[in-house]
Amino acid sequence: MPNLSIEKYTGAWTVWHASHLLRRTLFGPNRQEILNATANGLDVTVENLLNTIPPVPDDPVNYFYADDPNVPIGSSWINAEFTPGKEGPRRTSYNAWEIGNMINESGSLRTKMTLFWLNHFVTENRVVNDARAFFKYLNIFRYKGLGNFRELVNEVTVSGAMLIYLNGNQNKAGAPNENYARELMELFTIGKGPQIGDGNYTNYTEDDIREAAKVLTGYTTVRKPYDDVIYRSNRHDKSTKTFSAAFNNQTIENNEENEYKDLVNMILAQRETARFITRKIYRWFLFYEITPEIEQNVIGPLADILYDNDYELKPVLKTFFSSKHFHDTYFHGCQIKSPVDFNIGLIRQLELIFPPKEDYFDLYTLWQKVFQKVSLQQQDIANPPDVSGWKAYYQEPQYYRMWVNAVTLPQRQEFVRVVLEERISPRGVPIGFDPFKIIDNLSNPDDPNALINELCELFYPLPLSQAQLDDLKEALIPGLPDFEWTVEYGDYKANPGDPDIKKGVKNKLIKLFK
């Protein structure tokens, strides 16, 4: 059983501990990031993860569609008029752009936390069918995803994307639509708890859903620039709403456009809401299994930190990422990577070279190809399978095992092959893989044993056995003594401009990386 304490970890800080933390909080740490974290220690690394603010990315652009009357090629569509029939290309642009953000943002928890919230407050790009609304929705999490959970719930509730996705824009006095009210309680905040009757649970009842839907009436969407969401008082139910004993029979009086905030405050006043969110964070960043002991000794105390800090996220994340529990070696390597973690991580760890942003067609086309590869592995980042999110984070008993199956495993293998062989390319412009960019910066690359050991620290979460290390060396120099690699690599270093020598060494390295 792992250490059950959320007290600060004070044990040995090795490269394996540093890489464990970065693997869980970044999409594939590169070698320099791992070295920096190892040198900086736990405290500085956690502070950097929580407080590093990456540069604001350039706005997404129309990179290929000449028939959009409001967005010339090379221009951004984020403030353009909604144009029926033109949203598909804009959504394609968004998908590629978000892949680019995942690849380019370095050293910050922000990007992985953004995807966490997109899996928590689920919307689907193809259902919303408004790239501008989806872009604004993502930016709620990009810029506030490490802030206050209460503020996130409030912004999501009246966002254009969510109003469209769960029919809040159709919710009005006299004809309330319960879709968002139900998911707000079941999936976004407090969770069900044990069932106590037909449609009733310990944390809320069917009557609570109906009353909450009345609270949420009045907001709707319009399809024009700059004014996607409006509140209409004549659509708002102005009655007094009365909730069940689960909420201490609380009432909510008419408060017009701010009444939804009263509902959110009522739900977040329940400590079970903090526990529900803490469990989601735990499964996303550490492991799916929450035993009764972990519930009592880890989830409960972390949830108390979240609740007692008025749902500020950084205090609970800092405690969690610094804890004895998180850093117990029991959890090193216990997750099966999601497709995003696998593919984006591979790109970042291999330090692949993409075209400059000025070549937006080639750049976006490559990003879009990566998006397609991730989607084929069953994680479309803009379209979770349903409002519950990806099943790997909640579906018993498989959890993360769901990422690997007869369809997705060959796709993972194929992505490795095409990346290392530089076969993903638009118009002949490949994603550039240069093994020497990594190898030449190792401490002792002319020693095959040192080379393999350092690469293992980059690509694996745990040290390998000697038999495994021997297998890797066999891939690099099959049947040959160590000095053969030393000589061959030395020849390359002495003659870096000789294409034949460089090609021979590169081919061996590609076999090793595969």
Short mmCIF file of C-alpha atoms in Angstrom, two decimals:
data_model
loop_
_atom_site.label_atom_id
_atom_site.label_comp_id
_atom_site.label_asym_id
_atom_site.label_seq_id
_atom_site.Cartn_x
_atom_site.Cartn_y
_atom_site.Cartn_z
CA MET A 1 0.00 0.00 0.00
CA PRO A 2 1.33 3.50 -0.80
CA ASN A 3 2.09 6.17 1.74
CA LEU A 4 -1.26 7.73 2.71
CA SER A 5 0.06 11.06 3.98
CA ILE A 6 -0.43 14.42 2.26
CA GLU A 7 2.41 15.82 4.31
CA LYS A 8 5.25 17.24 2.24
CA TYR A 9 7.58 14.72 0.63
CA THR A 10 11.10 15.08 2.05
CA GLY A 11 12.77 11.96 0.71
CA ALA A 12 15.41 11.57 -1.98
CA TRP A 13 14.82 13.80 -5.01
CA THR A 14 16.06 11.83 -8.00
CA VAL A 15 15.66 12.20 -11.73
CA TRP A 16 12.90 9.59 -11.47
CA HIS A 17 10.96 11.67 -8.93
CA ALA A 18 11.38 14.80 -11.02
CA SER A 19 10.26 13.06 -14.21
CA HIS A 20 7.28 11.48 -12.41
CA LEU A 21 6.03 14.92 -11.40
CA LEU A 22 6.57 16.38 -14.87
CA ARG A 23 5.02 13.41 -16.69
CA ARG A 24 1.81 13.93 -14.73
CA THR A 25 1.67 17.71 -15.07
CA LEU A 26 3.06 18.34 -18.57
CA PHE A 27 2.51 16.70 -21.94
CA GLY A 28 5.82 14.86 -22.19
CA PRO A 29 8.69 16.66 -20.47
CA ASN A 30 11.79 17.04 -22.61
CA ARG A 31 15.26 16.26 -21.35
CA GLN A 32 16.14 19.81 -20.34
CA GLU A 33 12.91 20.17 -18.36
CA ILE A 34 13.68 16.97 -16.47
CA LEU A 35 17.24 18.09 -15.75
CA ASN A 36 16.01 21.48 -14.55
CA ALA A 37 13.42 19.92 -12.25
CA THR A 38 16.00 17.52 -10.84
CA ALA A 39 18.38 20.39 -10.12
CA ASN A 40 15.70 22.77 -8.80
CA GLY A 41 14.15 20.34 -6.32
CA LEU A 42 10.54 19.72 -5.42
CA ASP A 43 9.52 23.13 -4.05
CA VAL A 44 10.81 25.23 -6.93
CA THR A 45 9.50 22.79 -9.53
CA VAL A 46 5.97 22.83 -8.09
CA GLU A 47 6.02 26.63 -7.84
CA ASN A 48 7.12 26.86 -11.47
CA LEU A 49 4.39 24.48 -12.61
CA LEU A 50 1.69 26.46 -10.82
CA ASN A 51 2.92 29.97 -11.57
CA THR A 52 4.71 29.93 -14.92
CA ILE A 53 2.59 31.93 -17.34
CA PRO A 54 3.29 30.92 -20.95
CA PRO A 55 3.12 33.59 -23.67
CA VAL A 56 -0.31 34.24 -25.14
CA PRO A 57 -0.51 32.15 -28.32
CA ASP A 58 -1.26 33.78 -31.64
CA ASP A 59 -4.94 33.65 -32.57
CA PRO A 60 -6.01 30.72 -34.77
CA VAL A 61 -6.26 31.53 -38.47
CA ASN A 62 -8.05 30.38 -41.58
CA TYR A 63 -5.18 28.47 -43.14
CA PHE A 64 -6.73 26.78 -46.17
CA TYR A 65 -10.36 27.74 -46.89
CA ALA A 66 -10.62 30.37 -49.63
CA ASP A 67 -14.44 30.45 -49.66
CA ASP A 68 -15.01 32.07 -46.25
CA PRO A 69 -16.40 35.53 -47.16
CA ASN A 70 -15.58 37.00 -43.73
CA VAL A 71 -12.13 35.55 -43.08
CA PRO A 72 -9.38 35.79 -45.70
CA ILE A 73 -6.74 33.07 -45.67
CA GLY A 74 -4.11 33.93 -43.07
CA SER A 75 -6.56 35.95 -40.94
CA SER A 76 -8.17 34.97 -37.65
CA TRP A 77 -11.84 34.07 -37.38
CA ILE A 78 -12.25 34.61 -33.62
CA ASN A 79 -14.22 37.87 -34.06
CA ALA A 80 -15.67 37.14 -37.48
CA GLU A 81 -19.37 36.90 -38.14
CA PHE A 82 -20.94 33.51 -37.60
CA THR A 83 -21.41 32.10 -41.09
CA PRO A 84 -23.57 29.01 -41.58
CA GLY A 85 -21.79 26.43 -43.70
CA LYS A 86 -18.36 27.90 -42.96
CA GLU A 87 -17.94 26.67 -39.41
CA GLY A 88 -16.40 23.33 -40.41
CA PRO A 89 -13.14 24.87 -41.70
CA ARG A 90 -12.97 27.17 -38.69
CA ARG A 91 -13.40 24.21 -36.35
CA THR A 92 -10.64 22.39 -38.26
CA SER A 93 -8.43 25.43 -37.72
CA TYR A 94 -9.28 25.41 -34.00
CA ASN A 95 -8.39 21.72 -33.68
CA ALA A 96 -4.98 22.23 -35.28
CA TRP A 97 -4.30 25.38 -33.25
CA GLU A 98 -5.00 23.66 -29.94
CA ILE A 99 -2.59 20.84 -30.83
CA GLY A 100 0.01 23.51 -31.48
CA ASN A 101 -0.59 25.02 -28.04
CA MET A 102 -0.09 21.64 -26.39
CA ILE A 103 3.20 21.18 -28.22
CA ASN A 104 4.55 24.68 -27.65
CA GLU A 105 3.62 25.54 -24.06
CA SER A 106 6.55 24.49 -21.89
CA GLY A 107 7.07 24.33 -18.15
CA SER A 108 3.51 25.21 -17.13
CA LEU A 109 0.69 23.11 -15.75
CA ARG A 110 -1.75 25.33 -17.61
CA THR A 111 -2.09 23.27 -20.79
CA LYS A 112 -2.75 19.98 -19.05
CA MET A 113 -5.17 21.68 -16.67
CA THR A 114 -7.00 23.15 -19.66
CA LEU A 115 -7.64 19.67 -21.04
CA PHE A 116 -8.67 18.50 -17.56
CA TRP A 117 -11.42 21.13 -17.48
CA LEU A 118 -12.50 20.40 -21.06
CA ASN A 119 -12.99 16.80 -19.95
CA HIS A 120 -14.82 17.95 -16.81
CA PHE A 121 -17.08 20.72 -18.17
CA VAL A 122 -17.69 18.82 -21.38
CA THR A 123 -18.92 20.45 -24.57
CA GLU A 124 -18.51 19.12 -28.09
CA ASN A 125 -17.21 21.32 -30.90
CA ARG A 126 -19.28 19.53 -33.52
CA VAL A 127 -22.48 20.10 -31.48
CA VAL A 128 -21.78 23.72 -30.60
CA ASN A 129 -20.80 24.28 -34.26
CA ASP A 130 -19.52 27.78 -33.54
CA ALA A 131 -15.74 27.97 -33.53
CA ARG A 132 -15.77 31.44 -31.94
CA ALA A 133 -17.90 30.23 -29.02
CA PHE A 134 -15.66 27.20 -28.55
CA PHE A 135 -12.52 29.36 -28.69
CA LYS A 136 -13.92 31.64 -25.97
CA TYR A 137 -14.93 28.60 -23.94
CA LEU A 138 -11.46 27.08 -24.04
CA ASN A 139 -9.94 30.40 -22.96
CA ILE A 140 -11.97 30.27 -19.73
CA PHE A 141 -9.85 27.29 -18.74
CA ARG A 142 -6.62 28.43 -20.38
CA TYR A 143 -6.51 31.65 -18.40
CA LYS A 144 -8.51 30.76 -15.27
CA GLY A 145 -8.06 27.00 -14.96
CA LEU A 146 -5.63 27.39 -12.07
CA GLY A 147 -7.73 30.01 -10.32
CA ASN A 148 -11.00 29.61 -8.45
CA PHE A 149 -13.41 26.75 -9.11
CA ARG A 150 -16.43 28.87 -8.16
CA GLU A 151 -15.52 31.40 -10.84
CA LEU A 152 -15.08 28.61 -13.38
CA VAL A 153 -18.56 27.21 -12.66
CA ASN A 154 -20.08 30.68 -12.92
CA GLU A 155 -18.40 31.44 -16.25
CA VAL A 156 -19.19 28.04 -17.73
CA THR A 157 -22.85 28.33 -16.75
CA VAL A 158 -23.44 31.42 -18.90
CA SER A 159 -20.90 30.70 -21.65
CA GLY A 160 -22.12 30.53 -25.21
CA ALA A 161 -20.70 27.07 -25.84
CA MET A 162 -22.36 25.51 -22.79
CA LEU A 163 -25.67 27.29 -23.37
CA ILE A 164 -25.74 25.83 -26.88
CA TYR A 165 -24.45 22.37 -25.94
CA LEU A 166 -26.84 21.63 -23.05
CA ASN A 167 -29.77 23.67 -24.34
CA GLY A 168 -29.54 26.46 -21.78
CA ASN A 169 -30.34 28.88 -24.57
CA GLN A 170 -33.78 27.22 -24.75
CA ASN A 171 -34.40 27.37 -21.00
CA LYS A 172 -37.15 29.88 -20.21
CA ALA A 173 -39.91 30.59 -17.73
CA GLY A 174 -42.87 28.29 -18.21
CA ALA A 175 -40.84 25.78 -20.23
CA PRO A 176 -37.65 25.05 -18.28
CA ASN A 177 -35.04 22.83 -19.87
CA GLU A 178 -33.37 20.63 -17.26
CA ASN A 179 -30.32 19.47 -19.23
CA TYR A 180 -27.73 21.83 -17.78
CA ALA A 181 -29.20 21.80 -14.27
CA ARG A 182 -28.88 18.01 -14.20
CA GLU A 183 -25.29 17.91 -15.46
CA LEU A 184 -24.32 20.84 -13.23
CA MET A 185 -25.15 18.71 -10.20
CA GLU A 186 -24.36 15.22 -11.43
CA LEU A 187 -21.14 15.80 -13.36
CA PHE A 188 -19.81 19.32 -12.81
CA THR A 189 -20.07 19.97 -9.07
CA ILE A 190 -21.46 17.71 -6.34
CA GLY A 191 -22.06 14.31 -7.95
CA LYS A 192 -24.92 11.96 -7.21
CA GLY A 193 -23.94 10.08 -4.09
CA PRO A 194 -25.83 6.82 -3.29
CA GLN A 195 -29.33 6.47 -4.74
CA ILE A 196 -32.11 6.83 -2.17
CA GLY A 197 -35.16 6.70 -4.43
CA ASP A 198 -36.40 6.91 -8.01
CA GLY A 199 -34.17 9.65 -9.48
CA ASN A 200 -33.18 10.83 -6.01
CA TYR A 201 -29.70 10.68 -4.51
CA THR A 202 -28.10 11.67 -1.24
CA ASN A 203 -26.62 14.81 -2.82
CA TYR A 204 -29.68 16.04 -4.74
CA THR A 205 -33.19 15.06 -5.81
CA GLU A 206 -35.25 15.32 -8.98
CA ASP A 207 -37.06 18.25 -7.41
CA ASP A 208 -33.72 19.98 -6.95
CA ILE A 209 -33.03 19.56 -10.67
CA ARG A 210 -36.38 21.11 -11.55
CA GLU A 211 -35.87 24.05 -9.20
CA ALA A 212 -32.33 24.59 -10.44
CA ALA A 213 -33.56 24.68 -14.04
CA LYS A 214 -35.92 27.53 -13.07
CA VAL A 215 -33.03 29.44 -11.52
CA LEU A 216 -31.08 29.13 -14.77
CA THR A 217 -33.78 30.55 -17.05
CA GLY A 218 -33.23 33.79 -18.96
CA TYR A 219 -29.88 33.39 -20.70
CA THR A 220 -29.71 32.75 -24.42
CA THR A 221 -27.30 33.04 -27.34
CA VAL A 222 -27.17 35.12 -30.49
CA ARG A 223 -25.06 34.36 -33.51
CA LYS A 224 -23.26 37.63 -34.19
CA PRO A 225 -19.87 39.15 -33.32
CA TYR A 226 -18.97 40.29 -29.81
CA ASP A 227 -22.38 39.54 -28.26
CA ASP A 228 -22.81 35.80 -28.10
CA VAL A 229 -24.70 35.64 -24.77
CA ILE A 230 -27.53 37.86 -23.56
CA TYR A 231 -29.88 37.81 -20.57
CA ARG A 232 -33.59 38.43 -21.17
CA SER A 233 -35.58 39.18 -18.05
CA ASN A 234 -38.87 38.23 -19.68
CA ARG A 235 -37.54 34.66 -20.09
CA HIS A 236 -36.51 34.35 -16.43
CA ASP A 237 -38.62 32.48 -13.86
CA LYS A 238 -39.08 34.99 -11.03
CA SER A 239 -40.64 32.62 -8.52
CA THR A 240 -39.00 31.54 -5.26
CA LYS A 241 -37.22 28.21 -5.71
CA THR A 242 -37.19 25.74 -2.81
CA PHE A 243 -34.62 22.94 -2.54
CA SER A 244 -34.62 19.66 -0.68
CA ALA A 245 -33.10 18.60 2.64
CA ALA A 246 -29.90 17.78 0.70
CA PHE A 247 -29.45 21.56 0.58
CA ASN A 248 -31.01 22.22 4.00
CA ASN A 249 -34.32 23.21 2.37
CA GLN A 250 -32.70 26.43 1.16
CA THR A 251 -34.70 28.86 -0.95
CA ILE A 252 -33.43 31.10 -3.75
CA GLU A 253 -35.31 34.31 -4.41
CA ASN A 254 -35.53 36.05 -7.76
CA ASN A 255 -32.17 37.71 -8.46
CA GLU A 256 -32.54 38.22 -12.21
CA GLU A 257 -29.28 37.84 -14.17
CA ASN A 258 -27.25 37.01 -11.04
CA GLU A 259 -29.51 34.29 -9.70
CA TYR A 260 -27.42 31.49 -11.20
CA LYS A 261 -24.58 32.58 -8.89
CA ASP A 262 -26.83 31.98 -5.89
CA LEU A 263 -27.41 28.44 -7.14
CA VAL A 264 -23.68 27.83 -7.58
CA ASN A 265 -22.99 29.19 -4.09
CA MET A 266 -25.59 26.87 -2.62
CA ILE A 267 -24.07 23.82 -4.30
CA LEU A 268 -20.49 24.73 -3.41
CA ALA A 269 -21.47 25.26 0.22
CA GLN A 270 -21.78 21.47 0.43
CA ARG A 271 -18.45 19.85 1.37
CA GLU A 272 -19.26 16.91 -0.87
CA THR A 273 -18.70 19.22 -3.86
CA ALA A 274 -15.08 19.72 -2.80
CA ARG A 275 -14.66 15.96 -2.41
CA PHE A 276 -16.16 15.29 -5.85
CA ILE A 277 -13.76 17.72 -7.56
CA THR A 278 -10.80 16.42 -5.59
CA ARG A 279 -11.50 12.86 -6.76
CA LYS A 280 -11.53 14.06 -10.36
CA ILE A 281 -8.18 15.82 -9.88
CA TYR A 282 -6.73 12.73 -8.20
CA ARG A 283 -7.70 10.38 -11.04
CA TRP A 284 -6.48 12.79 -13.72
CA PHE A 285 -3.04 13.39 -12.24
CA LEU A 286 -2.19 10.27 -10.24
CA PHE A 287 -4.21 7.03 -10.41
CA TYR A 288 -7.74 5.74 -10.84
CA GLU A 289 -7.94 3.57 -7.74
CA ILE A 290 -9.39 5.36 -4.72
CA THR A 291 -9.51 2.89 -1.84
CA PRO A 292 -11.39 3.63 1.39
CA GLU A 293 -8.00 4.40 2.97
CA ILE A 294 -7.12 6.89 0.22
CA GLU A 295 -10.60 8.43 0.47
CA GLN A 296 -10.15 8.99 4.19
CA ASN A 297 -6.49 9.99 4.35
CA VAL A 298 -5.90 11.73 1.02
CA ILE A 299 -9.13 12.78 -0.69
CA GLY A 300 -10.77 14.06 2.51
CA PRO A 301 -7.86 16.25 3.69
CA LEU A 302 -7.23 17.61 0.16
CA ALA A 303 -10.94 18.39 -0.22
CA ASP A 304 -10.82 20.24 3.08
CA ILE A 305 -7.99 22.40 1.72
CA LEU A 306 -10.06 23.15 -1.38
CA TYR A 307 -13.17 23.97 0.65
CA ASP A 308 -11.39 25.99 3.34
CA ASN A 309 -9.64 28.09 0.67
CA ASP A 310 -13.00 29.01 -0.89
CA TYR A 311 -12.32 26.68 -3.84
CA GLU A 312 -9.00 28.25 -4.83
CA LEU A 313 -7.24 25.52 -6.79
CA LYS A 314 -3.56 26.29 -6.29
CA PRO A 315 -3.43 25.44 -2.55
CA VAL A 316 -4.84 21.95 -3.08
CA LEU A 317 -2.71 21.30 -6.18
CA LYS A 318 0.43 22.49 -4.40
CA THR A 319 -0.22 20.20 -1.44
CA PHE A 320 -1.08 17.26 -3.70
CA PHE A 321 1.95 17.60 -5.99
CA SER A 322 4.27 18.04 -3.00
CA SER A 323 2.87 15.19 -0.90
CA LYS A 324 4.41 11.94 0.28
CA HIS A 325 1.43 10.19 -1.29
CA PHE A 326 1.98 11.65 -4.76
CA HIS A 327 5.69 10.84 -4.76
CA ASP A 328 5.44 7.29 -3.46
CA THR A 329 7.18 5.09 -6.03
CA TYR A 330 4.04 2.93 -5.99
CA PHE A 331 2.61 5.48 -8.47
CA HIS A 332 5.63 5.79 -10.76
CA GLY A 333 4.56 4.47 -14.16
CA CYS A 334 1.10 3.30 -13.05
CA GLN A 335 -0.85 5.27 -15.66
CA ILE A 336 -1.42 4.17 -19.23
CA LYS A 337 -0.88 7.32 -21.26
CA SER A 338 -3.85 8.92 -22.96
CA PRO A 339 -3.48 9.46 -26.71
CA VAL A 340 -2.76 13.14 -26.08
CA ASP A 341 -0.09 12.27 -23.51
CA PHE A 342 1.41 9.66 -25.81
CA ASN A 343 1.49 11.63 -29.06
CA ILE A 344 2.13 15.15 -27.79
CA GLY A 345 4.59 13.73 -25.28
CA LEU A 346 6.46 11.94 -28.05
CA ILE A 347 6.64 15.12 -30.13
CA ARG A 348 7.94 17.15 -27.20
CA GLN A 349 10.41 14.54 -25.96
CA LEU A 350 11.80 13.99 -29.46
CA GLU A 351 12.01 17.79 -29.85
CA LEU A 352 10.52 17.58 -33.32
CA ILE A 353 11.02 20.56 -35.59
CA PHE A 354 7.94 22.22 -37.10
CA PRO A 355 7.74 24.94 -39.77
CA PRO A 356 7.86 28.58 -38.57
CA LYS A 357 4.54 30.28 -37.82
CA GLU A 358 4.88 32.41 -40.95
CA ASP A 359 4.39 29.21 -42.98
CA TYR A 360 0.92 28.84 -41.50
CA PHE A 361 -0.39 26.44 -44.13
CA ASP A 362 2.36 23.89 -43.57
CA LEU A 363 2.34 24.44 -39.80
CA TYR A 364 -1.43 24.07 -39.37
CA THR A 365 -1.55 21.13 -41.77
CA LEU A 366 1.03 19.30 -39.64
CA TRP A 367 -0.82 20.16 -36.45
CA GLN A 368 -4.04 18.91 -38.03
CA LYS A 369 -2.36 15.64 -38.99
CA VAL A 370 -1.32 15.17 -35.36
CA PHE A 371 -4.90 15.94 -34.31
CA GLN A 372 -6.13 13.23 -36.67
CA LYS A 373 -3.62 10.71 -35.29
CA VAL A 374 -4.75 11.45 -31.72
CA SER A 375 -8.40 11.15 -32.76
CA LEU A 376 -7.77 7.79 -34.41
CA GLN A 377 -6.46 6.67 -31.02
CA GLN A 378 -9.90 7.60 -29.61
CA GLN A 379 -9.27 10.97 -27.99
CA ASP A 380 -10.68 13.79 -30.09
CA ILE A 381 -9.64 16.76 -27.94
CA ALA A 382 -12.55 18.90 -29.11
CA ASN A 383 -15.19 16.18 -28.89
CA PRO A 384 -15.25 13.92 -25.84
CA PRO A 385 -17.55 10.93 -26.44
CA ASP A 386 -20.39 12.37 -24.35
CA VAL A 387 -21.14 14.82 -21.55
CA SER A 388 -19.44 12.52 -19.02
CA GLY A 389 -16.04 12.90 -20.71
CA TRP A 390 -13.56 10.19 -21.61
CA LYS A 391 -14.42 6.90 -19.95
CA ALA A 392 -10.78 6.16 -19.06
CA TYR A 393 -11.11 8.58 -16.16
CA TYR A 394 -14.25 7.14 -14.59
CA GLN A 395 -15.34 3.79 -16.08
CA GLU A 396 -14.79 0.86 -13.75
CA PRO A 397 -13.00 -1.49 -13.87
CA GLN A 398 -10.96 -0.71 -17.00
CA TYR A 399 -10.13 2.99 -16.48
CA TYR A 400 -6.86 3.84 -18.35
CA ARG A 401 -6.73 0.38 -19.93
CA MET A 402 -9.45 1.61 -22.28
CA TRP A 403 -6.84 3.67 -24.13
CA VAL A 404 -5.15 0.52 -25.48
CA ASN A 405 -7.06 -1.91 -27.68
CA ALA A 406 -6.86 -3.67 -31.03
CA VAL A 407 -7.60 -0.41 -32.85
CA THR A 408 -5.50 2.08 -30.89
CA LEU A 409 -2.31 0.10 -30.24
CA PRO A 410 -1.41 -0.24 -33.95
CA GLN A 411 -2.18 3.47 -34.35
CA ARG A 412 0.31 4.29 -31.58
CA GLN A 413 2.93 2.12 -33.22
CA GLU A 414 2.26 3.70 -36.60
CA PHE A 415 2.64 7.21 -35.18
CA VAL A 416 6.06 6.30 -33.78
CA ARG A 417 7.09 4.96 -37.17
CA VAL A 418 5.93 7.88 -39.28
CA VAL A 419 7.40 10.44 -36.89
CA LEU A 420 10.83 8.79 -36.69
CA GLU A 421 10.87 8.24 -40.44
CA GLU A 422 9.64 11.81 -41.06
CA ARG A 423 6.62 10.61 -43.05
CA ILE A 424 4.05 13.10 -41.70
CA SER A 425 4.34 15.92 -44.17
CA PRO A 426 2.26 18.43 -46.13
CA ARG A 427 3.59 19.35 -49.56
CA GLY A 428 6.85 17.56 -48.82
CA VAL A 429 7.51 19.47 -45.58
CA PRO A 430 8.05 16.87 -42.84
CA ILE A 431 7.99 17.10 -39.09
CA GLY A 432 11.74 17.13 -38.59
CA PHE A 433 13.22 14.48 -36.32
CA ASP A 434 16.90 15.08 -35.61
CA PRO A 435 18.23 12.46 -33.16
CA PHE A 436 21.50 14.35 -32.89
CA LYS A 437 19.64 17.26 -31.30
CA ILE A 438 19.10 14.96 -28.31
CA ILE A 439 22.12 12.66 -28.47
CA ASP A 440 24.78 15.35 -28.84
CA ASN A 441 23.61 16.97 -25.59
CA LEU A 442 23.87 13.84 -23.46
CA SER A 443 26.69 13.70 -20.94
CA ASN A 444 28.55 10.82 -22.58
CA PRO A 445 26.99 9.92 -25.95
CA ASP A 446 30.00 7.96 -27.22
CA ASP A 447 29.42 5.35 -24.48
CA PRO A 448 26.45 3.18 -25.57
CA ASN A 449 25.61 2.24 -21.98
CA ALA A 450 25.57 5.85 -20.74
CA LEU A 451 23.63 6.92 -23.83
CA ILE A 452 20.92 4.31 -23.29
CA ASN A 453 20.69 5.00 -19.56
CA GLU A 454 20.12 8.71 -20.14
CA LEU A 455 17.55 8.07 -22.85
CA CYS A 456 15.72 5.76 -20.47
CA GLU A 457 15.51 8.61 -17.97
CA LEU A 458 13.80 10.63 -20.69
CA PHE A 459 11.36 8.03 -22.03
CA TYR A 460 10.62 5.70 -19.10
CA PRO A 461 9.06 6.36 -15.68
CA LEU A 462 11.16 3.70 -13.93
CA PRO A 463 14.70 2.29 -14.24
CA LEU A 464 14.94 -0.71 -16.57
CA SER A 465 16.40 -4.09 -15.73
CA GLN A 466 19.81 -5.05 -17.05
CA ALA A 467 18.18 -7.48 -19.47
CA GLN A 468 16.04 -4.68 -20.89
CA LEU A 469 19.05 -2.39 -21.19
CA ASP A 470 20.92 -5.16 -23.01
CA ASP A 471 18.01 -5.51 -25.45
CA LEU A 472 18.17 -1.80 -26.22
CA LYS A 473 21.92 -1.98 -26.80
CA GLU A 474 21.34 -4.89 -29.15
CA ALA A 475 19.01 -2.62 -31.16
CA LEU A 476 21.75 0.03 -31.36
CA ILE A 477 24.79 -2.17 -32.11
CA PRO A 478 23.52 -5.71 -32.78
CA GLY A 479 26.12 -8.30 -31.87
CA LEU A 480 28.92 -5.73 -31.66
CA PRO A 481 31.19 -4.73 -28.77
CA ASP A 482 30.72 -1.34 -27.12
CA PHE A 483 33.79 0.21 -28.73
CA GLU A 484 32.22 -0.13 -32.18
CA TRP A 485 29.67 2.52 -31.22
CA THR A 486 32.37 4.68 -29.66
CA VAL A 487 34.37 4.58 -32.89
CA GLU A 488 31.39 5.20 -35.15
CA TYR A 489 30.02 8.08 -33.10
CA GLY A 490 33.54 9.50 -32.84
CA ASP A 491 33.83 9.42 -36.63
CA TYR A 492 30.57 11.37 -36.92
CA LYS A 493 31.73 13.99 -34.40
CA ALA A 494 35.01 14.37 -36.28
CA ASN A 495 33.24 14.58 -39.66
CA PRO A 496 29.75 16.03 -39.02
CA GLY A 497 29.43 17.18 -42.60
CA ASP A 498 30.00 13.74 -44.12
CA PRO A 499 26.51 12.59 -45.20
CA ASP A 500 27.38 8.88 -45.36
CA ILE A 501 28.85 8.75 -41.86
CA LYS A 502 25.98 10.80 -40.44
CA LYS A 503 23.36 8.65 -42.16
CA GLY A 504 24.88 5.45 -40.77
CA VAL A 505 24.82 6.77 -37.21
CA LYS A 506 21.33 8.24 -37.64
CA ASN A 507 19.90 4.94 -38.87
CA LYS A 508 21.24 3.16 -35.78
CA LEU A 509 19.75 5.83 -33.51
CA ILE A 510 16.36 5.59 -35.22
CA LYS A 511 16.33 1.82 -34.61
CA LEU A 512 17.13 2.48 -30.97
CA PHE A 513 14.40 5.12 -30.61
CA LYS A 514 11.83 2.83 -32.20
#
